[in-house]
CSV table of C-alpha atoms and ligand atoms in Angstrom, one decimal:
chain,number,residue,atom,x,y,z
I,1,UNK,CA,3.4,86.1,112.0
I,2,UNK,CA,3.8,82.7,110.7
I,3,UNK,CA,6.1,80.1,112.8
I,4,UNK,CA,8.2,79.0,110.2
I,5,UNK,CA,10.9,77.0,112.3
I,6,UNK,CA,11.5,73.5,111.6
I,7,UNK,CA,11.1,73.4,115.0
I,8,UNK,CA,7.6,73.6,115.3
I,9,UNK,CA,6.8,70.9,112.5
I,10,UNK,CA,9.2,68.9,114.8
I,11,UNK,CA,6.8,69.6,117.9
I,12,UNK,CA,3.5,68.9,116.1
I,13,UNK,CA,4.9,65.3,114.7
I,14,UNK,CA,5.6,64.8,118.7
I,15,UNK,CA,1.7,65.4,119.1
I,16,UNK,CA,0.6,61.5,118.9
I,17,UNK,CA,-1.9,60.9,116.2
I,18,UNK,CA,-3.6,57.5,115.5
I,19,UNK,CA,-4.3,58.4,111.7
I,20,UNK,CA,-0.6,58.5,111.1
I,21,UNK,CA,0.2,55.2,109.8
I,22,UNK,CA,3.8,56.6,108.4
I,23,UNK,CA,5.1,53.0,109.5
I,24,UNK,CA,2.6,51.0,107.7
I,25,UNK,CA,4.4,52.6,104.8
I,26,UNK,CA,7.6,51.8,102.3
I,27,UNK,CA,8.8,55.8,102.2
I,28,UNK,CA,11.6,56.0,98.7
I,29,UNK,CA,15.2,57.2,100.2
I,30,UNK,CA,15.7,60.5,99.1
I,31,UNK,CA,18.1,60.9,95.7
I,32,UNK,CA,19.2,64.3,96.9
I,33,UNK,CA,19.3,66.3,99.9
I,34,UNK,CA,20.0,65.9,104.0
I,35,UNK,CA,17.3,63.7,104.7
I,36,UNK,CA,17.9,60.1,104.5
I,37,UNK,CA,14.2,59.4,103.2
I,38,UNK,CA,12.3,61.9,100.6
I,39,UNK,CA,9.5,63.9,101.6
I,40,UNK,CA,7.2,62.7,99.4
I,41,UNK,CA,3.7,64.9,98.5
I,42,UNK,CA,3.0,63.0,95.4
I,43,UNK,CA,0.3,60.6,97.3
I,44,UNK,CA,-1.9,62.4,94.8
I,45,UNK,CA,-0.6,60.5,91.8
I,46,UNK,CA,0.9,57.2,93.2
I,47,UNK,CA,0.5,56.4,96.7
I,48,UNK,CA,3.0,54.7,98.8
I,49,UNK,CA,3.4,51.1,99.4
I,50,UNK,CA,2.5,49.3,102.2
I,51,UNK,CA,4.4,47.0,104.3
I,52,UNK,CA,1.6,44.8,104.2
I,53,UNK,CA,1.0,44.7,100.4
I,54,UNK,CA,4.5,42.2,99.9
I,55,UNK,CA,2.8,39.5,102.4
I,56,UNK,CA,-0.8,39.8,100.6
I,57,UNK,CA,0.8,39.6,97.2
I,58,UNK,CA,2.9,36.3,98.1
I,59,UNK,CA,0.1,34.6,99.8
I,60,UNK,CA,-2.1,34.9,96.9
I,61,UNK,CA,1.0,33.1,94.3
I,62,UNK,CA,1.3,30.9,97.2
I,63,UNK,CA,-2.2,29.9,96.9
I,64,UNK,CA,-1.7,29.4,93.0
I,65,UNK,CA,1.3,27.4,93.3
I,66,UNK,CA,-0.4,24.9,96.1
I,67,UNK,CA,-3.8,24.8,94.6
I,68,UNK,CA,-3.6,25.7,90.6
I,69,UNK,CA,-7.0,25.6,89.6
I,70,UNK,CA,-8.3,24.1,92.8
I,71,UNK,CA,-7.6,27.7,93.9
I,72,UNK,CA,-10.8,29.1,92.7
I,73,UNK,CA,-12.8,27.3,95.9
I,74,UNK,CA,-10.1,26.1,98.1
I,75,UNK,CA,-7.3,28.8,98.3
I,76,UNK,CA,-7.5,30.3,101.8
I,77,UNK,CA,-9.0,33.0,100.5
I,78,UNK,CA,-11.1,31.4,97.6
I,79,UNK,CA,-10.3,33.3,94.1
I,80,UNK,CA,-13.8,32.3,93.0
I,81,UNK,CA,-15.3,35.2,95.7
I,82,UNK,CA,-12.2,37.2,96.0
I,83,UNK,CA,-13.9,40.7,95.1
I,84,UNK,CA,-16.8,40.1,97.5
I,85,UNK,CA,-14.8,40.6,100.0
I,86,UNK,CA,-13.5,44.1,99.1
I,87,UNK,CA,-16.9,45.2,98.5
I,88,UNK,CA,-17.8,45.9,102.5
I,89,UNK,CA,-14.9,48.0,103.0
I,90,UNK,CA,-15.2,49.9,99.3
I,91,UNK,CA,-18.4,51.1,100.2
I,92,UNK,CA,-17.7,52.2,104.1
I,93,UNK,CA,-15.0,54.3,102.0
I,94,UNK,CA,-17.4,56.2,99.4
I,95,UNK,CA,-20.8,55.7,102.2
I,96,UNK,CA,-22.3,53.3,99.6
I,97,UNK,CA,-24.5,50.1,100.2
I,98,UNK,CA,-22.4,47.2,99.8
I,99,UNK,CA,-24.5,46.0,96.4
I,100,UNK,CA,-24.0,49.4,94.8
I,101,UNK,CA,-20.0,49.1,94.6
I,102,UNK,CA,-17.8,46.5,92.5
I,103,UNK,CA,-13.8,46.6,92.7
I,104,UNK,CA,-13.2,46.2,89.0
I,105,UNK,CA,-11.1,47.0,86.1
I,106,UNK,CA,-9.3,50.3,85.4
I,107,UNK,CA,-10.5,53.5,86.2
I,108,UNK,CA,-11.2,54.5,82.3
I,109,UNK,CA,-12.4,51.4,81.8
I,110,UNK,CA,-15.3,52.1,84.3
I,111,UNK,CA,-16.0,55.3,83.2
I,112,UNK,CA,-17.2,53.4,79.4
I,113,UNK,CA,-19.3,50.8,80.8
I,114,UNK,CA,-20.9,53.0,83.1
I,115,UNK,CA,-21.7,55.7,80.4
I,116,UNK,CA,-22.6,52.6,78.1
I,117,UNK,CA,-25.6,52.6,80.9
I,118,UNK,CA,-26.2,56.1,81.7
I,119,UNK,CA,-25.4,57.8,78.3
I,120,UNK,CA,-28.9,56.9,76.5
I,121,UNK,CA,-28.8,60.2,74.2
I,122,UNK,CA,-31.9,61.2,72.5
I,123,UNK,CA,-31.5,64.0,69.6
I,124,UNK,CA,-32.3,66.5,72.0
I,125,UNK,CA,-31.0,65.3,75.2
I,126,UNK,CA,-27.6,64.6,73.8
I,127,UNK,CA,-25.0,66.5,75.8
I,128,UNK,CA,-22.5,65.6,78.4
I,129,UNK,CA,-21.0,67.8,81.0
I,130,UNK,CA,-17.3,67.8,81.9
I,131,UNK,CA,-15.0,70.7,84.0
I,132,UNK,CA,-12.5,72.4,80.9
I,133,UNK,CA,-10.1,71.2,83.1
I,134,UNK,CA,-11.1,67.9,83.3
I,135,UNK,CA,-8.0,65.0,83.2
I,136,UNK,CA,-7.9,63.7,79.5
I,137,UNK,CA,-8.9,60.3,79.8
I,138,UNK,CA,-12.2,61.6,80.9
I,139,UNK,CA,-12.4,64.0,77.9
I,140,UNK,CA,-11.4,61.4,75.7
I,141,UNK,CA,-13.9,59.0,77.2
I,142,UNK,CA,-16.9,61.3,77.0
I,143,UNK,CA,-15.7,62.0,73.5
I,144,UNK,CA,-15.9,58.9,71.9
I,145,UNK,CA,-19.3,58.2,73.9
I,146,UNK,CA,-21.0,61.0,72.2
I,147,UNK,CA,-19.2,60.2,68.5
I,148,UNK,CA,-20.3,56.6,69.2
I,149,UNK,CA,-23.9,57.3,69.4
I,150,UNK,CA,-23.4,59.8,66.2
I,151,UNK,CA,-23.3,63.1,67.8
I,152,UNK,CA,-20.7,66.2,67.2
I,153,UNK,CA,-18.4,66.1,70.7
I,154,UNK,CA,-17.4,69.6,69.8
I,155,UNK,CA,-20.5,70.5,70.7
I,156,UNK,CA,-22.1,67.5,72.7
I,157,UNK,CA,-19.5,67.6,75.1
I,158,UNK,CA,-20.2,71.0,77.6
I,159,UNK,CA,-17.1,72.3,79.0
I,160,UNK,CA,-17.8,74.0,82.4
I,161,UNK,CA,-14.8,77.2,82.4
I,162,UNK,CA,-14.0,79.2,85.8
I,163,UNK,CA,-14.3,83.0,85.0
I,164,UNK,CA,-12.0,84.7,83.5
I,165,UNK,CA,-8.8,85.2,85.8
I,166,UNK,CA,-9.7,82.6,88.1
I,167,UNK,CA,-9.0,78.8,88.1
I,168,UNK,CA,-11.7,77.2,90.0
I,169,UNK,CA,-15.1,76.7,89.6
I,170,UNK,CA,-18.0,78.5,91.5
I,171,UNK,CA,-20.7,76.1,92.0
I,172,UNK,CA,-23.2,78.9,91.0
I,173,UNK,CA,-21.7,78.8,87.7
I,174,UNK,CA,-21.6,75.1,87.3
I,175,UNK,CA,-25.9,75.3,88.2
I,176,UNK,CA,-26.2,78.1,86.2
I,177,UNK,CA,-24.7,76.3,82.9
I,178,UNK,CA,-26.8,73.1,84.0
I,179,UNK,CA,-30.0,75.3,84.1
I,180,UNK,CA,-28.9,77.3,80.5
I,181,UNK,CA,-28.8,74.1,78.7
I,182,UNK,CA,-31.4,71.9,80.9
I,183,UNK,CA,-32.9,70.3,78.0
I,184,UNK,CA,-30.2,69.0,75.8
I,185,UNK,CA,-28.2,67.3,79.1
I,186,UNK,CA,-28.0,63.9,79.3
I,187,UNK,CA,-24.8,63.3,81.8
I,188,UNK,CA,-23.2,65.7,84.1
I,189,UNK,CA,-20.3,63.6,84.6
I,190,UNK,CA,-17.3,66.0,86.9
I,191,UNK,CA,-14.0,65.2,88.8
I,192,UNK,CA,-15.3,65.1,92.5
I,193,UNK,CA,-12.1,66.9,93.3
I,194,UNK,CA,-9.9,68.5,90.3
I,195,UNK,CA,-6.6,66.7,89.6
I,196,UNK,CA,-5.2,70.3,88.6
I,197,UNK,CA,-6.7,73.2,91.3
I,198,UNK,CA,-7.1,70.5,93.8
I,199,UNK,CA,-10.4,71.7,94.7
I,200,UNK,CA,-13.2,69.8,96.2
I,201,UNK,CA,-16.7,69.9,94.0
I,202,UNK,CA,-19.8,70.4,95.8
I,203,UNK,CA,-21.2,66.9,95.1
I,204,UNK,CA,-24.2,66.8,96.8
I,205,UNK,CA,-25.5,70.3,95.1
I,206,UNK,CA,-24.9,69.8,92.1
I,207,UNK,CA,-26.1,66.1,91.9
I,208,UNK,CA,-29.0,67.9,93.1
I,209,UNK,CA,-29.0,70.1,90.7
I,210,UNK,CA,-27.9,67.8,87.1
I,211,UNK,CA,-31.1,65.8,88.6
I,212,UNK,CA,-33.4,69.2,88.9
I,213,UNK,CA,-32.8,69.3,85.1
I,214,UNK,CA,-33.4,65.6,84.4
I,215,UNK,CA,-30.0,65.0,83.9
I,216,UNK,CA,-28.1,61.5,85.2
I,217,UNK,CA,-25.3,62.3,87.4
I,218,UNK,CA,-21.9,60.7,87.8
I,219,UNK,CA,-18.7,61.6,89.7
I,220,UNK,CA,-15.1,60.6,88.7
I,221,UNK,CA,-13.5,60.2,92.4
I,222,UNK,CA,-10.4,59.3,91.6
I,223,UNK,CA,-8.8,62.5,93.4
I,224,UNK,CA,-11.4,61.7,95.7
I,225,UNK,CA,-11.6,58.2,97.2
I,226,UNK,CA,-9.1,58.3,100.5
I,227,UNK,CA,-9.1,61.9,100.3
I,228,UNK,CA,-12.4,63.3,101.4
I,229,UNK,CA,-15.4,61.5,103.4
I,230,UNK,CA,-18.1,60.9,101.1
I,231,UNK,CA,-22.0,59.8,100.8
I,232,UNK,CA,-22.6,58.4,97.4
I,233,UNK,CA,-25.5,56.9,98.3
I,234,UNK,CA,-27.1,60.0,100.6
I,235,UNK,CA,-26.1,62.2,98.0
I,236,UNK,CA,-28.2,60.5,95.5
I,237,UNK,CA,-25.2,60.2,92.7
I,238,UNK,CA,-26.2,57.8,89.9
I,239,UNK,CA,-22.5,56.5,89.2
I,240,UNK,CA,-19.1,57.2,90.0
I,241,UNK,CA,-15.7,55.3,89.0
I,242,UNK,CA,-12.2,55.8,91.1
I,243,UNK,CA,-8.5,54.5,91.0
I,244,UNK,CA,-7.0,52.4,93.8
I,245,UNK,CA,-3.4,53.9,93.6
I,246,UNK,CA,-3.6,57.6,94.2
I,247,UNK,CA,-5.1,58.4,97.8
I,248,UNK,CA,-5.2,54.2,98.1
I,249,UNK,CA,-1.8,53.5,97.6
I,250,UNK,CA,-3.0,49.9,96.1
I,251,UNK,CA,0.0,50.6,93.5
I,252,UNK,CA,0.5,51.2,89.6
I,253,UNK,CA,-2.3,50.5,87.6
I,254,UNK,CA,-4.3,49.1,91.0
I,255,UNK,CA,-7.6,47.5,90.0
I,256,UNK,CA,-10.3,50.4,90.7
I,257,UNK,CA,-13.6,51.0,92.0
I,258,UNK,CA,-17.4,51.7,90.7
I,259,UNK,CA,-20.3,52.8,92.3
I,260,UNK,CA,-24.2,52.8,91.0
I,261,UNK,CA,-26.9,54.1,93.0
I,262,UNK,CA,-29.5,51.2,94.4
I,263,UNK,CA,-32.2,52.7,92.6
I,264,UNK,CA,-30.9,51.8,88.8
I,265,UNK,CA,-29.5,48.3,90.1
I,266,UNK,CA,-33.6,47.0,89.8
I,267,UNK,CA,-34.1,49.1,86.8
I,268,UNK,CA,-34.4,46.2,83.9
I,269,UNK,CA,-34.7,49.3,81.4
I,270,UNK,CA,-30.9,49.7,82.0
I,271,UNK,CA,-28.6,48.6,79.2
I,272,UNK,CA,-25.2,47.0,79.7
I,273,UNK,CA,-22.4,46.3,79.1
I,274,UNK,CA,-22.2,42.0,80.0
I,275,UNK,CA,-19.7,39.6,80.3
I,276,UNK,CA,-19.8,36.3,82.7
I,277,UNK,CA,-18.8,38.1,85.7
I,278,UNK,CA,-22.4,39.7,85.5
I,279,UNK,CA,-24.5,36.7,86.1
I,280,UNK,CA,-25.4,35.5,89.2
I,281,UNK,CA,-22.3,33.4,90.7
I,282,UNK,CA,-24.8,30.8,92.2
I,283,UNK,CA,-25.7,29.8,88.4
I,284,UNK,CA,-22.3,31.1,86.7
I,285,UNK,CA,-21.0,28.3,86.0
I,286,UNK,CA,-24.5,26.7,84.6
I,287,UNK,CA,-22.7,28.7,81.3
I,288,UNK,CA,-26.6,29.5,80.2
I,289,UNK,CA,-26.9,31.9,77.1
I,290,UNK,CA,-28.6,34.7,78.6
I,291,UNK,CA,-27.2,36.3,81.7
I,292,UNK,CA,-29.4,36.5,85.2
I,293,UNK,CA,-27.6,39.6,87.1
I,294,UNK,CA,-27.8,39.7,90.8
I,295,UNK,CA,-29.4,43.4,91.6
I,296,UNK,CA,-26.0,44.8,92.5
I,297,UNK,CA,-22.9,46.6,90.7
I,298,UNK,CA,-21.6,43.2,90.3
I,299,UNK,CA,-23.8,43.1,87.5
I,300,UNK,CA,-21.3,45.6,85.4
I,301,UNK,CA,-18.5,43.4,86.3
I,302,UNK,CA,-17.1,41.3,82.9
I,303,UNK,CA,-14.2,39.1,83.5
I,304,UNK,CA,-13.1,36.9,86.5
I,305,UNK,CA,-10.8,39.6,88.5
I,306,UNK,CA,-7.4,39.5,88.3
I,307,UNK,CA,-6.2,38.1,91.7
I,308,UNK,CA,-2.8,39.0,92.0
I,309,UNK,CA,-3.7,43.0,91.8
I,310,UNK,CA,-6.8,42.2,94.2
I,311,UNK,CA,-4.5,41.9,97.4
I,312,UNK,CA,-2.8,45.4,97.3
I,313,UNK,CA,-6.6,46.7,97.3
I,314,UNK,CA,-7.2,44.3,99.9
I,315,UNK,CA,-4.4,45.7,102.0
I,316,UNK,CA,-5.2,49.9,101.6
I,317,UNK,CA,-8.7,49.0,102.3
I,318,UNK,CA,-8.2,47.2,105.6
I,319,UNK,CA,-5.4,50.2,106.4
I,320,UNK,CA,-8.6,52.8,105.4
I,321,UNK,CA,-11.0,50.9,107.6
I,322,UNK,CA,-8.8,50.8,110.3
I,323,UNK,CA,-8.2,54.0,110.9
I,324,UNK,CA,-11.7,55.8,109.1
I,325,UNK,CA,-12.1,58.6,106.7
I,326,UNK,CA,-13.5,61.1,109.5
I,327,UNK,CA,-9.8,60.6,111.4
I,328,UNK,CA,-7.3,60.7,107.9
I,329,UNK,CA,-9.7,64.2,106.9
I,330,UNK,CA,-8.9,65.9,110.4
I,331,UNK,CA,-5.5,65.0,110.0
I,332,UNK,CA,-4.9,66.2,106.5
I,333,UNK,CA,-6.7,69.1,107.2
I,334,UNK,CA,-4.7,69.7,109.5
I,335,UNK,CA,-2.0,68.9,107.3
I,336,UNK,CA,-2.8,71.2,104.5
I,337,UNK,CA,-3.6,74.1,106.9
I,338,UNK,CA,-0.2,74.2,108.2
I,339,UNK,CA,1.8,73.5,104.5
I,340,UNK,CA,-0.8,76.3,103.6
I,341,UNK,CA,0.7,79.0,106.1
I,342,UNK,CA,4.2,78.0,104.8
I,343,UNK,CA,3.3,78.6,101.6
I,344,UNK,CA,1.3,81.5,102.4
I,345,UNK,CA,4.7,83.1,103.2
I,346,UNK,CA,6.0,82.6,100.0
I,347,UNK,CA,3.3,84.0,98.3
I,348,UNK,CA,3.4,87.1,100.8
I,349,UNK,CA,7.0,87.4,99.2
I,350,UNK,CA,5.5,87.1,95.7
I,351,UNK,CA,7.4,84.0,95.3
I,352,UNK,CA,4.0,81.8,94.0
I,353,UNK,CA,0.1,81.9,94.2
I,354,UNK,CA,-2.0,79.4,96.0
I,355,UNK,CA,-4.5,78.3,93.3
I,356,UNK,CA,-6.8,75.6,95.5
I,357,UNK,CA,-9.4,77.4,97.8
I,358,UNK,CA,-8.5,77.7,100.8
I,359,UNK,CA,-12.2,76.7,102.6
I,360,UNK,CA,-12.1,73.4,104.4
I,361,UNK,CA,-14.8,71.9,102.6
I,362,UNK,CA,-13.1,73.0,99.0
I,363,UNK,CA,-10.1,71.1,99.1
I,364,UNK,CA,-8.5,67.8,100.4
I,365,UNK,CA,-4.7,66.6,101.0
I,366,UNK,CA,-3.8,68.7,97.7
I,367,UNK,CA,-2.7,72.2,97.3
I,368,UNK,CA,-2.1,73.6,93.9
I,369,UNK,CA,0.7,76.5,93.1
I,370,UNK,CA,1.3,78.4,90.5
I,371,UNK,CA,4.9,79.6,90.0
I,372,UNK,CA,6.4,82.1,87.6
I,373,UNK,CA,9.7,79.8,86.7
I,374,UNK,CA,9.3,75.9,84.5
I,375,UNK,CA,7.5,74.1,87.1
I,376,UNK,CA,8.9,71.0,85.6
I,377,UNK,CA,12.7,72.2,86.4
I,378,UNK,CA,11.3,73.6,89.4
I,379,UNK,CA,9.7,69.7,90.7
I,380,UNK,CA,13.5,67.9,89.2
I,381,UNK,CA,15.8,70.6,91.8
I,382,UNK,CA,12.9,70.0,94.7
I,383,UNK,CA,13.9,66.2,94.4
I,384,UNK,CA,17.8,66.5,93.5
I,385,UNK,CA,18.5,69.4,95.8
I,386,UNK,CA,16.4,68.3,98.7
I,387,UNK,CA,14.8,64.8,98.3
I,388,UNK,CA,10.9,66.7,98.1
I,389,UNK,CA,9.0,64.6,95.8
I,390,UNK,CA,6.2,66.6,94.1
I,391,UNK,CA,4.7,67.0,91.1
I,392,UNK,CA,4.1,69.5,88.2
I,393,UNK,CA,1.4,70.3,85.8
I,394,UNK,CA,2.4,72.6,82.5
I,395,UNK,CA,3.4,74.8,82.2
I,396,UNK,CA,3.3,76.6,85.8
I,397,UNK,CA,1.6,74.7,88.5
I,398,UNK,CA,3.2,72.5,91.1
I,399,UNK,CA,1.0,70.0,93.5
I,400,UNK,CA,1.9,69.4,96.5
I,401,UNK,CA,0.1,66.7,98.6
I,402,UNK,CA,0.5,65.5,101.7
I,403,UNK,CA,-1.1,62.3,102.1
I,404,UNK,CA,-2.1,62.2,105.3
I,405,UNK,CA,-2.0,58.4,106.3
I,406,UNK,CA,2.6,58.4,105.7
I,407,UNK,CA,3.3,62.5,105.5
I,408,UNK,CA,4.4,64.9,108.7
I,409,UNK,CA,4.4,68.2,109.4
I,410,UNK,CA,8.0,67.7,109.2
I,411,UNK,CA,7.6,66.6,105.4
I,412,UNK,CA,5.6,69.8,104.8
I,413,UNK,CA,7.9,72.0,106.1
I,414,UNK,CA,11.0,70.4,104.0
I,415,UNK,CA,8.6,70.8,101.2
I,416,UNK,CA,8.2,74.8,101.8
I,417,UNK,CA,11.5,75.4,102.7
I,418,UNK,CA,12.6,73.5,99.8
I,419,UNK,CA,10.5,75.7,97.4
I,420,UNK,CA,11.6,78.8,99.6
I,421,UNK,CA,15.2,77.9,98.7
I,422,UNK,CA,14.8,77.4,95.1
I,423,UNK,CA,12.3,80.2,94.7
I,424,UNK,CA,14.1,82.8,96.4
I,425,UNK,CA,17.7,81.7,97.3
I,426,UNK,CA,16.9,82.6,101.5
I,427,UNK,CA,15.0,80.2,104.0
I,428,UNK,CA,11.4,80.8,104.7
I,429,UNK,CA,10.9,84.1,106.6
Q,1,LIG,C1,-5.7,59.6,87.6
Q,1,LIG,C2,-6.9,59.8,86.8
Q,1,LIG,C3,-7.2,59.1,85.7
Q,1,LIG,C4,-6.4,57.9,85.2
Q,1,LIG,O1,-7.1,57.0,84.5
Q,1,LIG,P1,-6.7,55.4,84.5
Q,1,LIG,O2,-7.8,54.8,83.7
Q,1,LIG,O3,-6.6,55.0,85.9
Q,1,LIG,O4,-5.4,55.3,83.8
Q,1,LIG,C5,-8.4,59.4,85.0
Q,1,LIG,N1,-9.2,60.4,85.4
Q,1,LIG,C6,-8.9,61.2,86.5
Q,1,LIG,C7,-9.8,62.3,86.9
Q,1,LIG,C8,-7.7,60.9,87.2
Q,1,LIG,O5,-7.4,61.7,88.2
C-alpha cells in the first residue's frame, strides 16, 4: 500500500537535507488554492529565482554607473574577463575541462555555430540524427544546416521513432538505426534528456556508438544541465550546447552554455564560425585581420558577453557548486521516487499513465503523464484550484518536475492530490 497522507510528505521535509536550498529561492504566491505559496514543478521550463540573483544584477549596473567604460578593467569584477570566471564552475557541472566550455549566447544560437564546425557533409556522409520527438528549435536548426549545405532535410535529417505504442526510446534501437545508415551519418546530434518523456539518454553508449560508425556526436543538454551528473569529457562527446534557465534557474532567456571535446580545440582543420571574442584576449585588442584563437571553446565565442545576464549565471553556478550535482541527483531521486508512488496510485485507478521510465538512470527531476482529458485545461485548474504550477504538452501530457534544489515532498504531494482531485473528484486513495 502506498502512504498517501500529507502527513508523511510533512515528516520527510522534517528529515534535514543540505541539497534543499528552498530558501535560496524567490517561490511565486499561489493564484489559487490553500497554500500561501504555489507548488511549483515547472523548474523544467523556467527555474526559480534566486535571492542572490537581485544583488549580482545591481552590483554589475553599479559597476557601469561608477566606471562606464573604465568598467571593462576596473569594475570589481572586470567586464573585460567576466565569462572566465564562469568557466570553472560550468565545467565541474557538465565534468568538462575548463578550456572545453564557454558561457555564451543562446541555446539555439549554439547549436548553429557548433554544427557550422561539426556538420562538414560530404555527398554521402550527409545525414543528421535527431529523436522524432526532438524540441523544434532543434529540428529547425538541423534543418536549415542540411538545406544550407544543399541537401534534402526530408531525408537528410534521420528521425529516431520509439516503437509503436511506446513513447521512449530503447537505446538498442537508437544503435540499431546508427548502424542501418552508418555510412551516410555525419551528426548524431539528441536531447540528453527528452523535454517531452522526460527520459534520460544513454549518453555515453551511444556517443560510443555515433563514433563506432564515424559519425561526430553532440548532445543538446538543455533538460540536462542541473538535472543529471554528467562526464562530457569521459564520455568522449564532441559538442554539446544547454540553457541557463531551466534546471539553472539563471532566468528568461539566461545566457547559455557550450561544450567541445579537447581533442577538436587543436584541430586547425576545424572550420568556424569567428567573431573578436575568438581571438586570443592577450592580442584582442591589437584588432589584427586574422584571428589567433586560444585552444579552448572560447574560440567559438563572437561578441563581448552581455554583462548584465552574466550575473544570474554567476549566481546558479555558485548555488550548483555549492551544493554538487551527486547531492541535488540523490535528492531528486528521491524526489521523483516518491511523486512517482503518488502518481502510481492514480494510474492504479486508471486516472493517467506514467510515460518517463521509471529506472533511476532513465530519468531526472521530470516525470511525464499522459491524461485522457485537455491537459492544457487540466495544467489552468491545477494552478487556479490549488496553486500547483505545472506544465502541459499537446494534446495529452502533463510534466511535472520537481526541481530538487526549491521543491518538497510536501510540493509533490499537493501536486498529486491536486491531480487526484481534478482527475477523479475524491483525494488520493
Ligand atoms: C528549452 C529548449 C530549447 C530552447 O531554445 P532557446 O534557444 O534557449 O530558446 C531548445 N532545445 C531544447 C531541447 C530545449 O529543451
Amino acid at each position: 500500500m502506498v502512504d498517501t497522507r500529507e502527513d508523511r510528505a510533512i515528516a520527510l521535509d522534517g528529515i534535514p537535507d543540505p541539497a534543499l536550498r528552498r530558501d535560496d529561492f524567490l517561490i511565486p504566491p499561489a493564484v489559487g488554492g490553500s497554500f500561501p505559496l504555489t507548488a511549483y514543478l515547472a523548474g523544467n521550463s523556467l527555474g526559480l529565482q534566486p535571492r542572490a540573483t537581485r544583488a549580482e544584477l545591481m552590483a554589475d549596473l553599479d559597476a557601469w554607473e561608477q566606471y562606464g567604460v573604465h568598467g571593462h578593467l576596473e569594475a570589481d569584477r572586470p567586464w573585460f574577463p567576466y565569462h572566465e570566471e564562469l568557466r570553472d564552475p560550468a565545467a565541474r557541472l557538465v565534468g568538462a575541462l575548463p578550456r572545453e566550455v564557454v558561457i555564451m549566447n543562446s541555446l539555439t544560437v549554439n547549436l548553429h555555430l557548433l554544427l557550422a564546425s561539426f556538420y562538414r557533409p560530404t555527398p554521402i556522409r550527409h545525414r543528421i540524427v535527431i529523436e522524432d520527438r526532438a524540441f523544434s528549435s532543434d529540428s529547425y536548426a538541423v534543418r536549415s544546416h542540411v538545406a544550407f549545405r544543399g541537401h534534402d532535410p526530408d531525408t537528410a535529417v534521420l528521425r529516431l521513432r520509439p516503437r509503436p505504442g511506446e513513447d521512449v526510446l530503447r537505446t538498442e534501437d537508437v544503435i540499431a538505426t546508427l548502424n542501418d545508415h552508418a555510412h551516410s551519418i555525419a551528426v548524431v546530434m539528441i536531447g540528453g534528456v527528452n523535454y517531452f518523456s522526460g527520459e534520460v539518454m544513454d549518453i555515453p553508449v551511444i556517443t560510443a556508438a555515433g563514433h563506432e560508425i564515424g559519425a561526430v556526436v553532440g548532445w543538446d543538454l538543455a533538460h540536462a544541465a542541473g538535472n543529471i551528473p554528467l562526464r562530457l569529457h569521459d564520455w568522449d562527446v564532441d559538442f554539446a550546447a544547454w540553457c541557463s534557465y531551466k534546471y539553472l534557474n539563471a532566468g528568461p532567456g539566461a545566457v547559455a552554455g557550450a561544450f567541445v571535446h579537447e581533442r577538436h580545440l587543436d584541430d586547425p582543420t576545424l572550420p568556424r564560425l569567428e567573431g573578436w571574442w575568438s581571438t586570443d584576449p592577450a592580442t584582442r585588442f591589437e584588432m589584427h585581420p586574422e584571428s589567433e584563437p586560444q585552444a579552448s571553446a572560447d574560440a567559438w565565442s563572437l561578441s563581448n558577453p552581455p554583462i548584465m545576464a552574466m550575473g544570474p549565471v554567476r549566481t546558479s553556478l555558485q548555488i550548483f557548486d555549492d551544493v554538487g550535482m551527486d547531492a541535488l541527483r540523490d535528492r531528486s531521486l528521491r524526489l521523483t521516487a516518491y511523486l512517482r508512488e503518488l502518481l502510481t496510485d492514480l494510474a492504479d485507478r486508471g486516472s493517467l499513465e506514467i510515460v518517463t521510465p521509471p529506472e533511476d538512470d532513465r530519468h531526472g527531476a521530470q516525470i511525464s503523464v499522459r491524461v485522457a482529458v485537455d491537459a492544457d485545461n487540466l495544467t489552468d485548474r491545477l494552478s487556479d484550484n490549488w496553486g500547483v504550477v505545472a506544465d502541459d504538452r499537446r494534446p495529452d501530457i502533463v510534466r511535472l518536475a520537481p526541481a530538487p534544489l526549491y521543491c518538497t515532498f510536501h510540493d509533490c504531494w499537493r501536486a498529486a492530490e491536486a491531480m487526484s482531485q481534478e482527475l477523479t473528484g475524491e483525494s488520493l486513495g
